């Protein structure tokens, strides 16, 4: 499995474990991606993966008005993608 | 979550050190940095074993804490505060719970306190509003009486105005 696929699956898996109605902070999503493989991933590579997941409609983001921070959640399409990839 | 093997280096870590290790990984410390950090504390592990430890123990433990915390938070009666405030507070407390050192019961207590503080503030705002209305009614009543005394308003009109003022 290449690092990009590992990051994608790690992010989707982590977000799939979020209880309903809650979101994951961007820092948490980036950490999960960063530690998805023993090989270190750069911040740019991680940003690209997050952006592509969002572009494909597998995750959604919400910006907190007060702090400007981003929060993420998996979409129903993302759950389908994850299920087909790893059978979760 | 897999059980840590008794002969694993992680099984013999002091609880405080293990908490620090988990916290470091959850906050984004890389495997190489973590390996170095552990080495400085006399624990030698490989990057591969750290990766397995994170995937098989740290992450599942985080997910379990999230689930427990969400169940506790969702069980709380939000009372008088508005839905947006409740959601914001819940999300903040939930994020604190992703920390390995976050105790869900302590966080629930914090959440309860915030909710109560907000309800008290709301009651205070209501009380202030009532007091301002009462002061406005008193001022209006005095103005009306002055008008009557100066011959500008009939007794009947005054009675009607007072009845209306009592409704404020």
PDB file of C-alpha atoms in Angstrom:
ATOM      1  CA  UNK A   1       0.000   0.000   0.000  1.00  0.00           C
ATOM      2  CA  UNK A   2       1.466   3.396  -0.937  1.00  0.00           C
ATOM      3  CA  UNK A   3       1.701   6.213   1.635  1.00  0.00           C
ATOM      4  CA  UNK A   4      -1.117   8.227   0.032  1.00  0.00           C
ATOM      5  CA  UNK A   5      -3.525   5.285   0.234  1.00  0.00           C
ATOM      6  CA  UNK A   6      -2.435   4.620   3.801  1.00  0.00           C
ATOM      7  CA  UNK A   7      -3.107   8.241   4.755  1.00  0.00           C
ATOM      8  CA  UNK A   8      -6.522   8.215   3.060  1.00  0.00           C
ATOM      9  CA  UNK A   9      -7.580   5.033   4.847  1.00  0.00           C
ATOM     10  CA  UNK A  10      -6.190   6.194   8.184  1.00  0.00           C
ATOM     11  CA  UNK A  11      -8.149   9.469   8.005  1.00  0.00           C
ATOM     12  CA  UNK A  12     -11.377   7.768   6.915  1.00  0.00           C
ATOM     13  CA  UNK A  13     -11.012   5.094   9.604  1.00  0.00           C
ATOM     14  CA  UNK A  14     -10.403   7.657  12.337  1.00  0.00           C
ATOM     15  CA  UNK A  15     -13.335   9.827  11.261  1.00  0.00           C
ATOM     16  CA  UNK A  16     -15.577   6.749  10.992  1.00  0.00           C
ATOM     17  CA  UNK A  17     -14.983   6.152  14.705  1.00  0.00           C
ATOM     18  CA  UNK A  18     -16.242   9.632  15.677  1.00  0.00           C
ATOM     19  CA  UNK A  19     -19.519   9.466  17.581  1.00  0.00           C
ATOM     20  CA  UNK A  20     -22.466  10.898  15.654  1.00  0.00           C
ATOM     21  CA  UNK A  21     -22.743  14.669  15.857  1.00  0.00           C
ATOM     22  CA  UNK A  22     -19.076  15.300  16.692  1.00  0.00           C
ATOM     23  CA  UNK A  23     -16.237  16.542  14.509  1.00  0.00           C
ATOM     24  CA  UNK A  24     -12.489  15.971  14.523  1.00  0.00           C
ATOM     25  CA  UNK A  25     -10.113  18.948  14.851  1.00  0.00           C
ATOM     26  CA  UNK A  26      -7.780  19.486  11.900  1.00  0.00           C
ATOM     27  CA  UNK A  27      -4.747  18.819  14.136  1.00  0.00           C
ATOM     28  CA  UNK A  28      -6.112  15.377  14.993  1.00  0.00           C
ATOM     29  CA  UNK A  29      -6.749  14.526  11.323  1.00  0.00           C
ATOM     30  CA  UNK A  30      -3.235  15.653  10.383  1.00  0.00           C
ATOM     31  CA  UNK A  31      -1.699  13.578  13.188  1.00  0.00           C
ATOM     32  CA  UNK A  32      -3.573  10.456  12.110  1.00  0.00           C
ATOM     33  CA  UNK A  33      -2.344  10.972   8.543  1.00  0.00           C
ATOM     34  CA  UNK A  34       1.201  11.692   9.686  1.00  0.00           C
ATOM     35  CA  UNK A  35       1.401   8.512  11.772  1.00  0.00           C
ATOM     36  CA  UNK A  36      -0.368   6.292   9.246  1.00  0.00           C
ATOM     37  CA  UNK A  37       2.972   4.921   8.096  1.00  0.00           C
ATOM     38  CA  UNK A  38       6.421   4.538   9.551  1.00  0.00           C
ATOM     39  CA  UNK A  39       7.737   6.778   6.750  1.00  0.00           C
ATOM     40  CA  UNK A  40       7.250  10.445   7.720  1.00  0.00           C
ATOM     41  CA  UNK A  41       4.813  12.390   5.559  1.00  0.00           C
ATOM     42  CA  UNK A  42       5.316  16.062   4.822  1.00  0.00           C
ATOM     43  CA  UNK A  43       2.752  18.695   5.780  1.00  0.00           C
ATOM     44  CA  UNK A  44       2.132  19.404   2.098  1.00  0.00           C
ATOM     45  CA  UNK A  45       1.508  15.730   1.304  1.00  0.00           C
ATOM     46  CA  UNK A  46      -0.944  15.546   4.190  1.00  0.00           C
ATOM     47  CA  UNK A  47      -2.708  18.735   3.039  1.00  0.00           C
ATOM     48  CA  UNK A  48      -3.022  17.304  -0.472  1.00  0.00           C
ATOM     49  CA  UNK A  49      -4.602  14.101   0.800  1.00  0.00           C
ATOM     50  CA  UNK A  50      -7.076  15.962   3.018  1.00  0.00           C
ATOM     51  CA  UNK A  51      -7.983  18.280   0.123  1.00  0.00           C
ATOM     52  CA  UNK A  52      -8.501  15.371  -2.261  1.00  0.00           C
ATOM     53  CA  UNK A  53     -10.717  13.512   0.228  1.00  0.00           C
ATOM     54  CA  UNK A  54     -12.823  16.629   0.594  1.00  0.00           C
ATOM     55  CA  UNK A  55     -12.930  17.246  -3.155  1.00  0.00           C
ATOM     56  CA  UNK A  56     -14.152  13.683  -3.695  1.00  0.00           C
ATOM     57  CA  UNK A  57     -16.909  14.223  -1.113  1.00  0.00           C
ATOM     58  CA  UNK A  58     -15.555  11.563   1.261  1.00  0.00           C
ATOM     59  CA  UNK A  59     -15.075  14.018   4.136  1.00  0.00           C
ATOM     60  CA  UNK A  60     -16.533  17.436   4.921  1.00  0.00           C
ATOM     61  CA  UNK A  61     -15.056  20.347   6.804  1.00  0.00           C
ATOM     62  CA  UNK A  62     -16.541  23.046   8.959  1.00  0.00           C
ATOM     63  CA  UNK A  63     -14.714  26.207   9.999  1.00  0.00           C
ATOM     64  CA  UNK A  64     -15.261  27.404  13.561  1.00  0.00           C
ATOM     65  CA  UNK A  65     -16.187  31.072  13.309  1.00  0.00           C
ATOM     66  CA  UNK A  66     -14.563  32.176  16.555  1.00  0.00           C
ATOM     67  CA  UNK A  67     -11.163  30.549  16.083  1.00  0.00           C
ATOM     68  CA  UNK A  68     -11.002  29.970  12.332  1.00  0.00           C
ATOM     69  CA  UNK A  69     -10.061  26.342  12.998  1.00  0.00           C
ATOM     70  CA  UNK A  70     -11.267  23.512  10.773  1.00  0.00           C
ATOM     71  CA  UNK A  71     -13.165  20.442  11.943  1.00  0.00           C
ATOM     72  CA  UNK A  72     -13.788  17.321   9.863  1.00  0.00           C
ATOM     73  CA  UNK A  73     -16.342  14.536   9.582  1.00  0.00           C
ATOM     74  CA  UNK A  74     -16.752  11.567   7.272  1.00  0.00           C
ATOM     75  CA  UNK A  75     -19.623  11.611   4.761  1.00  0.00           C
ATOM     76  CA  UNK A  76     -21.893   8.665   3.887  1.00  0.00           C
ATOM     77  CA  UNK A  77     -19.907   8.369   0.652  1.00  0.00           C
ATOM     78  CA  UNK A  78     -16.709   8.220   2.707  1.00  0.00           C
ATOM     79  CA  UNK A  79     -18.133   5.341   4.760  1.00  0.00           C
ATOM     80  CA  UNK A  80     -18.964   3.456   1.562  1.00  0.00           C
ATOM     81  CA  UNK A  81     -15.419   4.051   0.283  1.00  0.00           C
ATOM     82  CA  UNK A  82     -13.926   2.864   3.573  1.00  0.00           C
ATOM     83  CA  UNK A  83     -16.119  -0.227   3.641  1.00  0.00           C
ATOM     84  CA  UNK A  84     -15.131  -1.193   0.133  1.00  0.00           C
ATOM     85  CA  UNK A  85     -11.460  -0.595   0.936  1.00  0.00           C
ATOM     86  CA  UNK A  86     -11.070  -2.389   4.233  1.00  0.00           C
ATOM     87  CA  UNK A  87     -14.449  -3.926   5.002  1.00  0.00           C
ATOM     88  CA  UNK A  88     -15.104  -1.849   8.160  1.00  0.00           C
TER      89      UNK A  88
ATOM     90  CA  UNK B   1      -8.005  -3.004  21.015  1.00  0.00           C
ATOM     91  CA  UNK B   2      -5.310  -5.660  21.256  1.00  0.00           C
ATOM     92  CA  UNK B   3      -3.844  -6.477  24.654  1.00  0.00           C
ATOM     93  CA  UNK B   4      -0.242  -5.385  25.109  1.00  0.00           C
ATOM     94  CA  UNK B   5       1.972  -8.460  25.345  1.00  0.00           C
ATOM     95  CA  UNK B   6       3.466  -8.870  28.811  1.00  0.00           C
ATOM     96  CA  UNK B   7       6.978  -9.164  27.355  1.00  0.00           C
ATOM     97  CA  UNK B   8       6.556  -5.952  25.339  1.00  0.00           C
ATOM     98  CA  UNK B   9       8.613  -2.876  26.249  1.00  0.00           C
ATOM     99  CA  UNK B  10       5.331  -0.937  26.481  1.00  0.00           C
ATOM    100  CA  UNK B  11       3.893  -3.302  29.115  1.00  0.00           C
ATOM    101  CA  UNK B  12       6.635  -2.414  31.590  1.00  0.00           C
ATOM    102  CA  UNK B  13       6.371   1.383  31.201  1.00  0.00           C
ATOM    103  CA  UNK B  14       5.453   3.403  34.279  1.00  0.00           C
ATOM    104  CA  UNK B  15       1.845   4.660  33.932  1.00  0.00           C
ATOM    105  CA  UNK B  16       2.982   8.329  33.874  1.00  0.00           C
ATOM    106  CA  UNK B  17       5.535   7.607  31.151  1.00  0.00           C
ATOM    107  CA  UNK B  18       2.976   5.636  29.146  1.00  0.00           C
ATOM    108  CA  UNK B  19       0.492   8.535  29.423  1.00  0.00           C
ATOM    109  CA  UNK B  20       3.178  10.932  28.195  1.00  0.00           C
ATOM    110  CA  UNK B  21       4.061   8.585  25.365  1.00  0.00           C
ATOM    111  CA  UNK B  22       0.411   8.299  24.275  1.00  0.00           C
ATOM    112  CA  UNK B  23      -0.140  12.039  24.618  1.00  0.00           C
ATOM    113  CA  UNK B  24       2.941  12.757  22.506  1.00  0.00           C
ATOM    114  CA  UNK B  25       1.766  10.468  19.719  1.00  0.00           C
ATOM    115  CA  UNK B  26      -1.777  11.871  19.829  1.00  0.00           C
ATOM    116  CA  UNK B  27      -0.450  15.390  19.572  1.00  0.00           C
ATOM    117  CA  UNK B  28       1.590  14.539  16.473  1.00  0.00           C
ATOM    118  CA  UNK B  29       5.061  13.661  17.690  1.00  0.00           C
ATOM    119  CA  UNK B  30       6.694  11.572  14.947  1.00  0.00           C
ATOM    120  CA  UNK B  31       7.857   7.996  15.481  1.00  0.00           C
ATOM    121  CA  UNK B  32      11.489   9.041  15.132  1.00  0.00           C
ATOM    122  CA  UNK B  33      11.098  11.827  17.708  1.00  0.00           C
ATOM    123  CA  UNK B  34       9.215   9.455  20.019  1.00  0.00           C
ATOM    124  CA  UNK B  35      11.905   6.775  19.665  1.00  0.00           C
ATOM    125  CA  UNK B  36      14.499   9.362  20.675  1.00  0.00           C
ATOM    126  CA  UNK B  37      12.340  10.607  23.539  1.00  0.00           C
ATOM    127  CA  UNK B  38      11.919   7.071  24.899  1.00  0.00           C
ATOM    128  CA  UNK B  39      15.595   6.326  24.439  1.00  0.00           C
ATOM    129  CA  UNK B  40      16.435   9.328  26.641  1.00  0.00           C
ATOM    130  CA  UNK B  41      14.306   7.661  29.332  1.00  0.00           C
ATOM    131  CA  UNK B  42      16.072   4.336  29.029  1.00  0.00           C
ATOM    132  CA  UNK B  43      13.528   2.588  26.801  1.00  0.00           C
ATOM    133  CA  UNK B  44      14.706   1.284  23.443  1.00  0.00           C
ATOM    134  CA  UNK B  45      12.061   0.500  20.846  1.00  0.00           C
ATOM    135  CA  UNK B  46      11.995   0.421  17.048  1.00  0.00           C
ATOM    136  CA  UNK B  47      10.023   2.780  14.826  1.00  0.00           C
ATOM    137  CA  UNK B  48       8.076  -0.239  13.539  1.00  0.00           C
ATOM    138  CA  UNK B  49       7.034  -1.298  17.039  1.00  0.00           C
ATOM    139  CA  UNK B  50       6.030   2.284  17.832  1.00  0.00           C
ATOM    140  CA  UNK B  51       3.870   2.332  14.721  1.00  0.00           C
ATOM    141  CA  UNK B  52       2.200  -0.936  15.780  1.00  0.00           C
ATOM    142  CA  UNK B  53       1.710   0.377  19.302  1.00  0.00           C
ATOM    143  CA  UNK B  54       0.052   3.560  17.968  1.00  0.00           C
ATOM    144  CA  UNK B  55      -2.203   1.685  15.520  1.00  0.00           C
ATOM    145  CA  UNK B  56      -3.188  -1.153  17.857  1.00  0.00           C
ATOM    146  CA  UNK B  57      -3.370   0.580  21.247  1.00  0.00           C
ATOM    147  CA  UNK B  58      -3.238   4.390  21.174  1.00  0.00           C
ATOM    148  CA  UNK B  59      -5.803   4.951  18.431  1.00  0.00           C
ATOM    149  CA  UNK B  60      -8.319   2.343  19.675  1.00  0.00           C
ATOM    150  CA  UNK B  61      -8.006   3.799  23.184  1.00  0.00           C
ATOM    151  CA  UNK B  62      -8.747   7.264  21.773  1.00  0.00           C
ATOM    152  CA  UNK B  63     -11.813   5.959  19.963  1.00  0.00           C
ATOM    153  CA  UNK B  64     -13.035   4.271  23.151  1.00  0.00           C
ATOM    154  CA  UNK B  65     -12.595   7.533  25.123  1.00  0.00           C
ATOM    155  CA  UNK B  66     -14.455   9.461  22.431  1.00  0.00           C
ATOM    156  CA  UNK B  67     -17.342   7.003  22.570  1.00  0.00           C
ATOM    157  CA  UNK B  68     -17.550   7.100  26.376  1.00  0.00           C
ATOM    158  CA  UNK B  69     -17.347  10.882  26.480  1.00  0.00           C
ATOM    159  CA  UNK B  70     -19.961  11.372  23.765  1.00  0.00           C
ATOM    160  CA  UNK B  71     -22.340   9.024  25.598  1.00  0.00           C
ATOM    161  CA  UNK B  72     -21.886  11.019  28.825  1.00  0.00           C
ATOM    162  CA  UNK B  73     -22.295  14.384  27.083  1.00  0.00           C
ATOM    163  CA  UNK B  74     -25.322  13.293  25.075  1.00  0.00           C
ATOM    164  CA  UNK B  75     -26.988  12.230  28.300  1.00  0.00           C
ATOM    165  CA  UNK B  76     -26.890  15.734  29.783  1.00  0.00           C
ATOM    166  CA  UNK B  77     -30.049  17.819  29.823  1.00  0.00           C
ATOM    167  CA  UNK B  78     -29.132  21.065  28.040  1.00  0.00           C
ATOM    168  CA  UNK B  79     -31.911  23.029  29.722  1.00  0.00           C
ATOM    169  CA  UNK B  80     -32.280  26.680  28.883  1.00  0.00           C
ATOM    170  CA  UNK B  81     -29.176  27.343  26.812  1.00  0.00           C
ATOM    171  CA  UNK B  82     -29.486  27.657  23.067  1.00  0.00           C
ATOM    172  CA  UNK B  83     -28.607  24.761  20.790  1.00  0.00           C
ATOM    173  CA  UNK B  84     -25.579  26.500  19.216  1.00  0.00           C
ATOM    174  CA  UNK B  85     -23.973  27.161  22.618  1.00  0.00           C
ATOM    175  CA  UNK B  86     -24.651  23.614  23.730  1.00  0.00           C
ATOM    176  CA  UNK B  87     -23.100  22.209  20.537  1.00  0.00           C
ATOM    177  CA  UNK B  88     -20.010  24.411  20.873  1.00  0.00           C
ATOM    178  CA  UNK B  89     -19.465  23.460  24.510  1.00  0.00           C
ATOM    179  CA  UNK B  90     -20.029  19.791  23.770  1.00  0.00           C
ATOM    180  CA  UNK B  91     -17.547  19.832  20.891  1.00  0.00           C
ATOM    181  CA  UNK B  92     -14.898  21.573  23.023  1.00  0.00           C
ATOM    182  CA  UNK B  93     -15.253  19.125  25.874  1.00  0.00           C
ATOM    183  CA  UNK B  94     -15.255  16.250  23.414  1.00  0.00           C
ATOM    184  CA  UNK B  95     -11.937  17.405  21.976  1.00  0.00           C
ATOM    185  CA  UNK B  96     -10.403  17.602  25.435  1.00  0.00           C
ATOM    186  CA  UNK B  97     -11.416  13.988  25.869  1.00  0.00           C
ATOM    187  CA  UNK B  98      -9.278  12.860  22.945  1.00  0.00           C
ATOM    188  CA  UNK B  99      -6.264  13.601  25.095  1.00  0.00           C
ATOM    189  CA  UNK B 100      -4.974  10.437  26.761  1.00  0.00           C
ATOM    190  CA  UNK B 101      -4.952  12.238  30.094  1.00  0.00           C
ATOM    191  CA  UNK B 102      -8.523  13.462  29.733  1.00  0.00           C
ATOM    192  CA  UNK B 103     -10.838  11.793  32.216  1.00  0.00           C
ATOM    193  CA  UNK B 104     -14.385  11.681  30.792  1.00  0.00           C
ATOM    194  CA  UNK B 105     -15.969  12.073  34.239  1.00  0.00           C
ATOM    195  CA  UNK B 106     -13.959  15.201  35.004  1.00  0.00           C
ATOM    196  CA  UNK B 107     -14.847  16.587  31.614  1.00  0.00           C
ATOM    197  CA  UNK B 108     -18.517  15.841  32.183  1.00  0.00           C
ATOM    198  CA  UNK B 109     -18.281  17.749  35.447  1.00  0.00           C
ATOM    199  CA  UNK B 110     -16.742  20.685  33.569  1.00  0.00           C
ATOM    200  CA  UNK B 111     -19.517  20.544  31.001  1.00  0.00           C
ATOM    201  CA  UNK B 112     -22.176  20.489  33.734  1.00  0.00           C
ATOM    202  CA  UNK B 113     -20.590  23.563  35.310  1.00  0.00           C
ATOM    203  CA  UNK B 114     -20.565  25.461  32.007  1.00  0.00           C
ATOM    204  CA  UNK B 115     -24.192  24.589  31.384  1.00  0.00           C
ATOM    205  CA  UNK B 116     -25.158  25.726  34.887  1.00  0.00           C
ATOM    206  CA  UNK B 117     -23.140  28.934  34.559  1.00  0.00           C
ATOM    207  CA  UNK B 118     -24.870  29.692  31.298  1.00  0.00           C
ATOM    208  CA  UNK B 119     -28.303  29.052  32.819  1.00  0.00           C
ATOM    209  CA  UNK B 120     -27.471  31.359  35.749  1.00  0.00           C
ATOM    210  CA  UNK B 121     -26.340  34.066  33.313  1.00  0.00           C
ATOM    211  CA  UNK B 122     -29.601  33.687  31.413  1.00  0.00           C
ATOM    212  CA  UNK B 123     -31.615  34.041  34.643  1.00  0.00           C
ATOM    213  CA  UNK B 124     -29.571  37.138  35.537  1.00  0.00           C
ATOM    214  CA  UNK B 125     -30.301  38.682  32.120  1.00  0.00           C
ATOM    215  CA  UNK B 126     -34.036  38.010  32.644  1.00  0.00           C
ATOM    216  CA  UNK B 127     -33.887  39.576  36.110  1.00  0.00           C
ATOM    217  CA  UNK B 128     -32.106  42.670  34.738  1.00  0.00           C
ATOM    218  CA  UNK B 129     -34.730  43.019  32.025  1.00  0.00           C
ATOM    219  CA  UNK B 130     -37.575  42.809  34.555  1.00  0.00           C
ATOM    220  CA  UNK B 131     -35.934  45.440  36.741  1.00  0.00           C
ATOM    221  CA  UNK B 132     -35.471  47.770  33.762  1.00  0.00           C
ATOM    222  CA  UNK B 133     -39.137  47.309  32.812  1.00  0.00           C
ATOM    223  CA  UNK B 134     -40.261  48.065  36.387  1.00  0.00           C
ATOM    224  CA  UNK B 135     -38.104  51.216  36.470  1.00  0.00           C
ATOM    225  CA  UNK B 136     -39.552  52.345  33.112  1.00  0.00           C
ATOM    226  CA  UNK B 137     -43.102  51.749  34.401  1.00  0.00           C
ATOM    227  CA  UNK B 138     -42.409  53.794  37.565  1.00  0.00           C
ATOM    228  CA  UNK B 139     -41.005  56.650  35.495  1.00  0.00           C
ATOM    229  CA  UNK B 140     -44.048  56.576  33.208  1.00  0.00           C
ATOM    230  CA  UNK B 141     -46.431  56.562  36.196  1.00  0.00           C
ATOM    231  CA  UNK B 142     -44.744  59.609  37.735  1.00  0.00           C
ATOM    232  CA  UNK B 143     -44.872  61.423  34.405  1.00  0.00           C
ATOM    233  CA  UNK B 144     -48.595  60.665  34.097  1.00  0.00           C
ATOM    234  CA  UNK B 145     -49.341  61.863  37.623  1.00  0.00           C
ATOM    235  CA  UNK B 146     -47.469  65.093  36.949  1.00  0.00           C
ATOM    236  CA  UNK B 147     -49.534  65.560  33.806  1.00  0.00           C
ATOM    237  CA  UNK B 148     -52.814  65.041  35.745  1.00  0.00           C
ATOM    238  CA  UNK B 149     -51.736  67.374  38.535  1.00  0.00           C
ATOM    239  CA  UNK B 150     -51.076  70.058  35.988  1.00  0.00           C
ATOM    240  CA  UNK B 151     -54.624  69.525  34.548  1.00  0.00           C
ATOM    241  CA  UNK B 152     -53.531  67.934  31.272  1.00  0.00           C
ATOM    242  CA  UNK B 153     -55.124  64.459  31.703  1.00  0.00           C
ATOM    243  CA  UNK B 154     -58.527  63.303  33.014  1.00  0.00           C
ATOM    244  CA  UNK B 155     -58.856  60.872  35.944  1.00  0.00           C
ATOM    245  CA  UNK B 156     -60.409  58.311  33.585  1.00  0.00           C
ATOM    246  CA  UNK B 157     -57.481  58.485  31.175  1.00  0.00           C
ATOM    247  CA  UNK B 158     -55.090  58.160  34.105  1.00  0.00           C
ATOM    248  CA  UNK B 159     -56.867  54.989  35.363  1.00  0.00           C
ATOM    249  CA  UNK B 160     -56.643  53.461  31.894  1.00  0.00           C
ATOM    250  CA  UNK B 161     -52.957  54.335  31.579  1.00  0.00           C
ATOM    251  CA  UNK B 162     -52.228  52.863  35.014  1.00  0.00           C
ATOM    252  CA  UNK B 163     -53.997  49.663  34.086  1.00  0.00           C
ATOM    253  CA  UNK B 164     -51.831  49.401  30.978  1.00  0.00           C
ATOM    254  CA  UNK B 165     -48.687  50.134  32.967  1.00  0.00           C
ATOM    255  CA  UNK B 166     -49.492  47.363  35.432  1.00  0.00           C
ATOM    256  CA  UNK B 167     -49.333  44.915  32.552  1.00  0.00           C
ATOM    257  CA  UNK B 168     -45.653  45.750  31.862  1.00  0.00           C
TER     258      UNK B 168
END
